[in-house]
Coordinates of C-alpha atoms and ligand atoms in Angstrom, one line a residue:
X25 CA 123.0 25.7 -107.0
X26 CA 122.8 23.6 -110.1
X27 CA 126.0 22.0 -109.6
X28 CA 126.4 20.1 -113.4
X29 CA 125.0 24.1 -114.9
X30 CA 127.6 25.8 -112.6
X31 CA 130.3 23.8 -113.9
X32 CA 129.6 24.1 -117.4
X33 CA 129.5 27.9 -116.8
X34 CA 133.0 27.7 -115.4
X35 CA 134.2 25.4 -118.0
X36 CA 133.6 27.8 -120.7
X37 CA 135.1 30.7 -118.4
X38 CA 137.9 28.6 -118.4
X39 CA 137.9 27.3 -121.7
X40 CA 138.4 23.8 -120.3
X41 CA 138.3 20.3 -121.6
X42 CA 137.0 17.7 -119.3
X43 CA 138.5 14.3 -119.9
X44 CA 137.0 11.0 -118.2
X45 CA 138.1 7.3 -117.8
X46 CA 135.5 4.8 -119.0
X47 CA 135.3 3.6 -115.0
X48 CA 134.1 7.2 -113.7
X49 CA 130.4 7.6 -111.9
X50 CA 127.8 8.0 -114.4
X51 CA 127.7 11.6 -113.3
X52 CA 131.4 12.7 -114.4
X53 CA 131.2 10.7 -117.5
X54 CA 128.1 13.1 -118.4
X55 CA 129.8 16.6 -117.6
X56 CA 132.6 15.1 -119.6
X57 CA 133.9 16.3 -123.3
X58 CA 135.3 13.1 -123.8
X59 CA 135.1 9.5 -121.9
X60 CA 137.4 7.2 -123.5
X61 CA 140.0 4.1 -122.3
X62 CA 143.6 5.0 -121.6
X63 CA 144.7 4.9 -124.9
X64 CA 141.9 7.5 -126.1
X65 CA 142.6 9.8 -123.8
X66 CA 146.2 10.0 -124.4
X67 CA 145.7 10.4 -127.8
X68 CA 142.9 13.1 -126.9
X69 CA 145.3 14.7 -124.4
X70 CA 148.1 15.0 -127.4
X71 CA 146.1 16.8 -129.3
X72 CA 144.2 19.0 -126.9
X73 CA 144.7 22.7 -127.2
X74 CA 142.7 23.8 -124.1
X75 CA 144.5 26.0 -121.6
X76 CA 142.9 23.6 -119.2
X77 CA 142.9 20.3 -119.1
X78 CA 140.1 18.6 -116.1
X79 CA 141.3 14.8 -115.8
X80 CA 138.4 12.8 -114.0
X81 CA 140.4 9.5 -113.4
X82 CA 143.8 8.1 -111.8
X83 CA 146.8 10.1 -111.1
X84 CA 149.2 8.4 -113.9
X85 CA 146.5 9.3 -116.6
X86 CA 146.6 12.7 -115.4
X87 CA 149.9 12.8 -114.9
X88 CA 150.5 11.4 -118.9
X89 CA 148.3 14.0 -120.0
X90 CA 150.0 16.9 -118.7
X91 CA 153.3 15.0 -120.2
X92 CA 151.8 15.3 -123.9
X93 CA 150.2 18.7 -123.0
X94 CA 152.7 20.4 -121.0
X95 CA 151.8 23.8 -121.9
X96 CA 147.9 23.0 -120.4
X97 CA 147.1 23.3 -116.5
X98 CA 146.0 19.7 -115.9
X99 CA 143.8 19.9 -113.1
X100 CA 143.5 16.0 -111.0
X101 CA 140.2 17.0 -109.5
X102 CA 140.9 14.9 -106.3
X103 CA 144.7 14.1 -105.7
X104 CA 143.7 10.9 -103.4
X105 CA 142.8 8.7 -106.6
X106 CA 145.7 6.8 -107.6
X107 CA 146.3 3.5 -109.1
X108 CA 147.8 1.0 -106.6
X109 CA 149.2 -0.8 -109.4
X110 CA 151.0 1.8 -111.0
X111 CA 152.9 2.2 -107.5
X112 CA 153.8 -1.4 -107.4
X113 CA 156.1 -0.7 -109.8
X114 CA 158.7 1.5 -107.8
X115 CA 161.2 4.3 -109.9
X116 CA 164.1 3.5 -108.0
X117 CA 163.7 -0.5 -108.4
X118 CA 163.1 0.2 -112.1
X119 CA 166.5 2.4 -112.8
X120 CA 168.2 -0.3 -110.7
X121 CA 167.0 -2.9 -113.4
X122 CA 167.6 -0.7 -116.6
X123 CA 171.0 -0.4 -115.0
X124 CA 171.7 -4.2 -114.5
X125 CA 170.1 -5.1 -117.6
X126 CA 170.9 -2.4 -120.6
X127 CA 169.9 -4.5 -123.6
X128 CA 166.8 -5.2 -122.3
X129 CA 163.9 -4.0 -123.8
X130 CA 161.7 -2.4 -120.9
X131 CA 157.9 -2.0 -121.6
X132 CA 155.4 -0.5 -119.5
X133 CA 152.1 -0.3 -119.3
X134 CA 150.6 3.0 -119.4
X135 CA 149.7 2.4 -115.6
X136 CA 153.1 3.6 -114.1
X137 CA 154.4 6.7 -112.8
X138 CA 156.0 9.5 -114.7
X139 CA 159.0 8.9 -112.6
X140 CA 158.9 5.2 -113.3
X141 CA 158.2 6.2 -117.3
X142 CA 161.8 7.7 -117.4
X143 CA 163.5 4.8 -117.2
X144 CA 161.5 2.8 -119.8
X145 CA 161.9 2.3 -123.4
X146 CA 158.6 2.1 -125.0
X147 CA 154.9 2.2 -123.3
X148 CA 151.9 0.5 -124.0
X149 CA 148.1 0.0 -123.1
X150 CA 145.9 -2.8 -123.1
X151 CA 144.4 -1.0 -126.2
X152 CA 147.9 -1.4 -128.2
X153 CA 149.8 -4.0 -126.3
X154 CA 149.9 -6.4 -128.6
X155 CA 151.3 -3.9 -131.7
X156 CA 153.9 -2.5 -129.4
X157 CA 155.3 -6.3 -128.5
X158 CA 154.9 -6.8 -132.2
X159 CA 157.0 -4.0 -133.2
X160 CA 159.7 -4.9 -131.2
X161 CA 162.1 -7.2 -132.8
X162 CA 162.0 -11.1 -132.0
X163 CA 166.0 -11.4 -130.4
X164 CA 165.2 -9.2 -128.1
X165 CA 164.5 -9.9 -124.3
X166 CA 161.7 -7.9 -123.1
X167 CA 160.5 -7.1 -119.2
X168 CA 157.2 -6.0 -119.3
X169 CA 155.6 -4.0 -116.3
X170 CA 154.3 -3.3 -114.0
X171 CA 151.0 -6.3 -114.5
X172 CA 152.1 -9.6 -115.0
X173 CA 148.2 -10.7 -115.7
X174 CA 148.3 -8.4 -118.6
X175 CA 152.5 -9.5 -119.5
X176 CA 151.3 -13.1 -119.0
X177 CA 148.3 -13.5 -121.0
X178 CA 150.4 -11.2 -123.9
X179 CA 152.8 -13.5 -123.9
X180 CA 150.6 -16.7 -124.2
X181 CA 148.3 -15.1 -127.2
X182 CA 151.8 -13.6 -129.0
X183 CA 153.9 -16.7 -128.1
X184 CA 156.7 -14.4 -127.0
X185 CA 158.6 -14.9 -123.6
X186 CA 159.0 -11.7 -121.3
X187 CA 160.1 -11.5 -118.0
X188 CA 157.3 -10.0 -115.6
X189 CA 157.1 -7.4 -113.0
X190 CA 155.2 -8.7 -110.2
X191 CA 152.6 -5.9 -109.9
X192 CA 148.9 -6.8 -110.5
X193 CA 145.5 -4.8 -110.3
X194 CA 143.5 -5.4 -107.1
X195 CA 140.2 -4.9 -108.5
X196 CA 141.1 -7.4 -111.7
X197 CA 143.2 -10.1 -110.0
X198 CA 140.4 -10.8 -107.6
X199 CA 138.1 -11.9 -110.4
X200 CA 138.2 -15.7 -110.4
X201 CA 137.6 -18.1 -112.8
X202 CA 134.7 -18.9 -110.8
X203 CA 132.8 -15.3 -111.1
X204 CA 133.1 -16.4 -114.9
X205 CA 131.4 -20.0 -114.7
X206 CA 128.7 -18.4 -112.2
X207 CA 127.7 -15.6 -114.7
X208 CA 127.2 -18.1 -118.0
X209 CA 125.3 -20.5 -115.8
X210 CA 123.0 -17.4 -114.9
X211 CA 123.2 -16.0 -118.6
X212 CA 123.9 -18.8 -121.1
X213 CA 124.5 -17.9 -124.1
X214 CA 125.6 -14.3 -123.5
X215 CA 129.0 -13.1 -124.7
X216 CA 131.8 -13.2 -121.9
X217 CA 134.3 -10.3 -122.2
X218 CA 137.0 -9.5 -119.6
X219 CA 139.5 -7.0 -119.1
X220 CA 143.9 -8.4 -119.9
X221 CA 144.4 -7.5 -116.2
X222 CA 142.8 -10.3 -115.3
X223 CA 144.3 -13.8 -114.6
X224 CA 145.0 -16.0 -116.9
X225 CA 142.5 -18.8 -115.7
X226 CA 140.0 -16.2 -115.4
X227 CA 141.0 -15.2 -119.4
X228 CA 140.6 -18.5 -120.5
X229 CA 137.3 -18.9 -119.5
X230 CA 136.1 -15.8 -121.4
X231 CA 135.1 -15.3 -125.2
X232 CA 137.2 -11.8 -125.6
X233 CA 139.5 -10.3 -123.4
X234 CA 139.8 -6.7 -124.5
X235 CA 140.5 -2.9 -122.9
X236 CA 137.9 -1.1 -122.0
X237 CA 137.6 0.8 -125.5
X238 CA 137.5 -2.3 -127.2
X239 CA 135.1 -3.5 -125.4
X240 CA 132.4 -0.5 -126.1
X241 CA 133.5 -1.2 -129.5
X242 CA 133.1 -4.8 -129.6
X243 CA 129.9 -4.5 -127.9
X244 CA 128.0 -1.8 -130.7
X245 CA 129.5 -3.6 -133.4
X246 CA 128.3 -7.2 -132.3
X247 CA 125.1 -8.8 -133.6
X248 CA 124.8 -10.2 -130.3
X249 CA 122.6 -8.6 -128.1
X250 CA 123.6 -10.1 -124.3
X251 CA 126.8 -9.4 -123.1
X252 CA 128.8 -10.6 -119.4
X253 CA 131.1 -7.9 -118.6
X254 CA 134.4 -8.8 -116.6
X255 CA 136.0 -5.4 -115.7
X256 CA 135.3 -2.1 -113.8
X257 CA 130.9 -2.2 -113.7
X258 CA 131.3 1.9 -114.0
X259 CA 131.7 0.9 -117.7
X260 CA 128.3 -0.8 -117.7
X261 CA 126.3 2.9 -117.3
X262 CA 128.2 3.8 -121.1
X263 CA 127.4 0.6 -122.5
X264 CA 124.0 0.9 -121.5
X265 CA 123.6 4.3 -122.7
X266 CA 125.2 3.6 -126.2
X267 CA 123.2 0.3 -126.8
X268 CA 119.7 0.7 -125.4
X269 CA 118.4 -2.5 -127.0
X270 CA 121.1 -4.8 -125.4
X271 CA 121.8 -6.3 -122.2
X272 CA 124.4 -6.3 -120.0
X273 CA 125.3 -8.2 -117.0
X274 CA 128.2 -7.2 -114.7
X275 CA 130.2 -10.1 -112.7
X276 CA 129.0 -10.9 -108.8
X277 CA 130.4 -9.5 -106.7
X278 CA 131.2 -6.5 -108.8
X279 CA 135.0 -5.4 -109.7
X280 CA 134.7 -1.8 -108.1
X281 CA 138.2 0.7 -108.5
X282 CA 137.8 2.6 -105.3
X283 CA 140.4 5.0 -107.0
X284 CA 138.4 5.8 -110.2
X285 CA 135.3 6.3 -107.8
X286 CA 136.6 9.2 -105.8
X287 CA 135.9 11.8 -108.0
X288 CA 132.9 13.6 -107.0
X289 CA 131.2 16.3 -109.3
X290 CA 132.2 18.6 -106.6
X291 CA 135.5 17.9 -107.1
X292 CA 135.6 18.7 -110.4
X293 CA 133.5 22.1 -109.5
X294 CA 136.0 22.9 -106.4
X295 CA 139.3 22.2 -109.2
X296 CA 137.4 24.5 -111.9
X297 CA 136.8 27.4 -109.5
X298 CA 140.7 26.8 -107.7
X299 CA 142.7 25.9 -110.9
X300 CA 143.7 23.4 -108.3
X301 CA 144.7 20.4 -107.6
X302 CA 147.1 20.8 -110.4
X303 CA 149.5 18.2 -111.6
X304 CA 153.3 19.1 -111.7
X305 CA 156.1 17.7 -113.0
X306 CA 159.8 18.9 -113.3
X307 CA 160.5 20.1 -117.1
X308 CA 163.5 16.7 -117.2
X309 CA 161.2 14.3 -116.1
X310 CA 158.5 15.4 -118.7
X311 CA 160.8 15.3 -122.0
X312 CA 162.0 11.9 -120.7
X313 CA 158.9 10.5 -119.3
X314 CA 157.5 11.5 -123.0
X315 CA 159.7 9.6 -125.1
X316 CA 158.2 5.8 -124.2
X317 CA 154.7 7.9 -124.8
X318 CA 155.5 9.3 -128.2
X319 CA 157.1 5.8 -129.2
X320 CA 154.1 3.7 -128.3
X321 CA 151.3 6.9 -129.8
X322 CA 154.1 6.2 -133.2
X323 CA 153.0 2.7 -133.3
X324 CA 150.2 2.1 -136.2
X325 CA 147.3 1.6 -134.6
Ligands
13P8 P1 141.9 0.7 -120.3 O1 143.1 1.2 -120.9 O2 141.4 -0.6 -120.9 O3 140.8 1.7 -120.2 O4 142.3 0.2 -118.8 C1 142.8 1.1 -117.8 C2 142.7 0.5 -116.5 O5 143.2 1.1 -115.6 C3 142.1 -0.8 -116.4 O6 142.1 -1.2 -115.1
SF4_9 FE1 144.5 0.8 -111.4 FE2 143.1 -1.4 -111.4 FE3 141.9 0.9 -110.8 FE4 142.7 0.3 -113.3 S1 141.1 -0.7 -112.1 S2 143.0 2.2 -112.3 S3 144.6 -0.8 -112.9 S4 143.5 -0.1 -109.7

């Protein structure tokens, strides 16, 4: 069986829409409709009308696009994938805080539970962090969570305090400053971009520190033509496909999401045949967990 022909048959069966992270093997990002950053596919999940709704990357993305398409079956095509950062930041510990601290202004990254999302005020990505900070007013006190790479190097680039949660992304918090000053020895004069999850030494060392999104954009709009990627190397295989007459470099050793990587092609076939894995959430914790959403998808981008 041609397994790629097989599950385009079903996804027309199913009218489906397959939706993929920019860190998915090369071989979901090609059965995919659309392969974007977090902040695309929100927006793409808002405004999806399919019935069905196939998420090829972590749980909380899946899990925020059945929050702005509630009426869809959002199929997770392999329920094991989830975001170890996004569980660093704990529901329970977060009401406690909102409790203790009710004029506090609580942003979260888009990386966090649904159940986490209901106690939060407004979310954000990496694609729109520094707009939502902006749009909240100066007097305020904010906490940002749950990465405080991302929180710290927002707050040195805006100059604006915020207490941090201390949750961090394995794969970006292991990239050292070192991986940085290795890679322009072996490619002076490329461009260095990193990912905001990173550390702040490792940040500093870099030309652009951008979301994934930004960097594919930075990257086909450049007149520069060799690049030094610091995030997630499945990014790389879209890069290279978009701009065939540029060169791209990923770090050593490579930053590899085990999460993002367990999605197979026969997961996605096995979910489209199934309906299943679906992702469920209570009616309450959907309208709550959707407020943050709407307020940061409200902010100008
Ligand atoms: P982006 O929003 O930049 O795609 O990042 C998501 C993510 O999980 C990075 O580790
Ligand atoms: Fe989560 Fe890091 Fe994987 Fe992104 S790269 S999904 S933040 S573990």
């Amino acid at each position: 069986m041609d397994i790629g022909r097989e599950i385009d048959r079903l996804k027309k069966e199913r009218a489906a829409v397959i939706l993929a992270h920019n860190y998915t093997a090369p071989e979901i990002q090609d059965i995919a409709d659309f392969v974007g950053d977090s902040l695309e596919l929100s927006r793409k999940a808002a405004a999806c009308r399919a019935p069905v709704i196939v998420f090829c990357g972590v749980k909380f993305m899946a899990e925020t696009a059945k929050i702005l398409s509630p009426e869809a079956v959002v199929l997770h095509p392999n329920p094991n994938s989830g975001c170890p950062m996004a569980d660093m930041a704990d529901s329970a510990a977060v009401a406690a805080y909102r409790k203790a601290h009710p004029d506090t202004v609580i942003v979260a990254y888009v990386n966090t539970t649904a159940a986490t999302k209901t106690h939060v005020d407004i979310c954000c990505t990496s694609g729109n962090a520094e707009k939502v900070i902006a749009s909240i007013p100066k007097e305020k006190r904010i906490l940002f969570l749950p990465d405080a790479n991302l929180g710290r190097n927002l707050a040195k680039k805006l100059n604006r305090p915020m207490e941090l949660w201390p949750g961090f992304c394995p794969t970006h918090n292991r990239i050292l400053p070192e991986w940085i000053a290795a890679a322009r020895a072996a490619h002076p004069g490329a461009t260095v971009l990193v990912h905001p999850e990173c550390l702040p030494a490792t940040v500093a060392l870099a030309d652009r520190a951008l979301s994934t999104g930004g960097m594919l954009k930075f990257v086909r709009e450049s007149a520069e033509t060799e690049f030094v990627i610091g995030t997630e190397t499945g990014i790389l295989y879209r890069m290279k496909k978009e701009n065939p007459e540029k060169k791209f470099y990923p770090l050593e050793p490579e930053p590899i999401c085990p999460n993002m990587k367990k999605i197979t092609l026969e997961d996605v076939l096995f979910a489209l045949q199934d309906l299943s894995p679906r992702i469920e959430l209570d009616p309450e914790t959907i309208a709550l967990a959707r407020i943050p959403i709407d307020r940061m998808l409200e902010v100008r981008p």
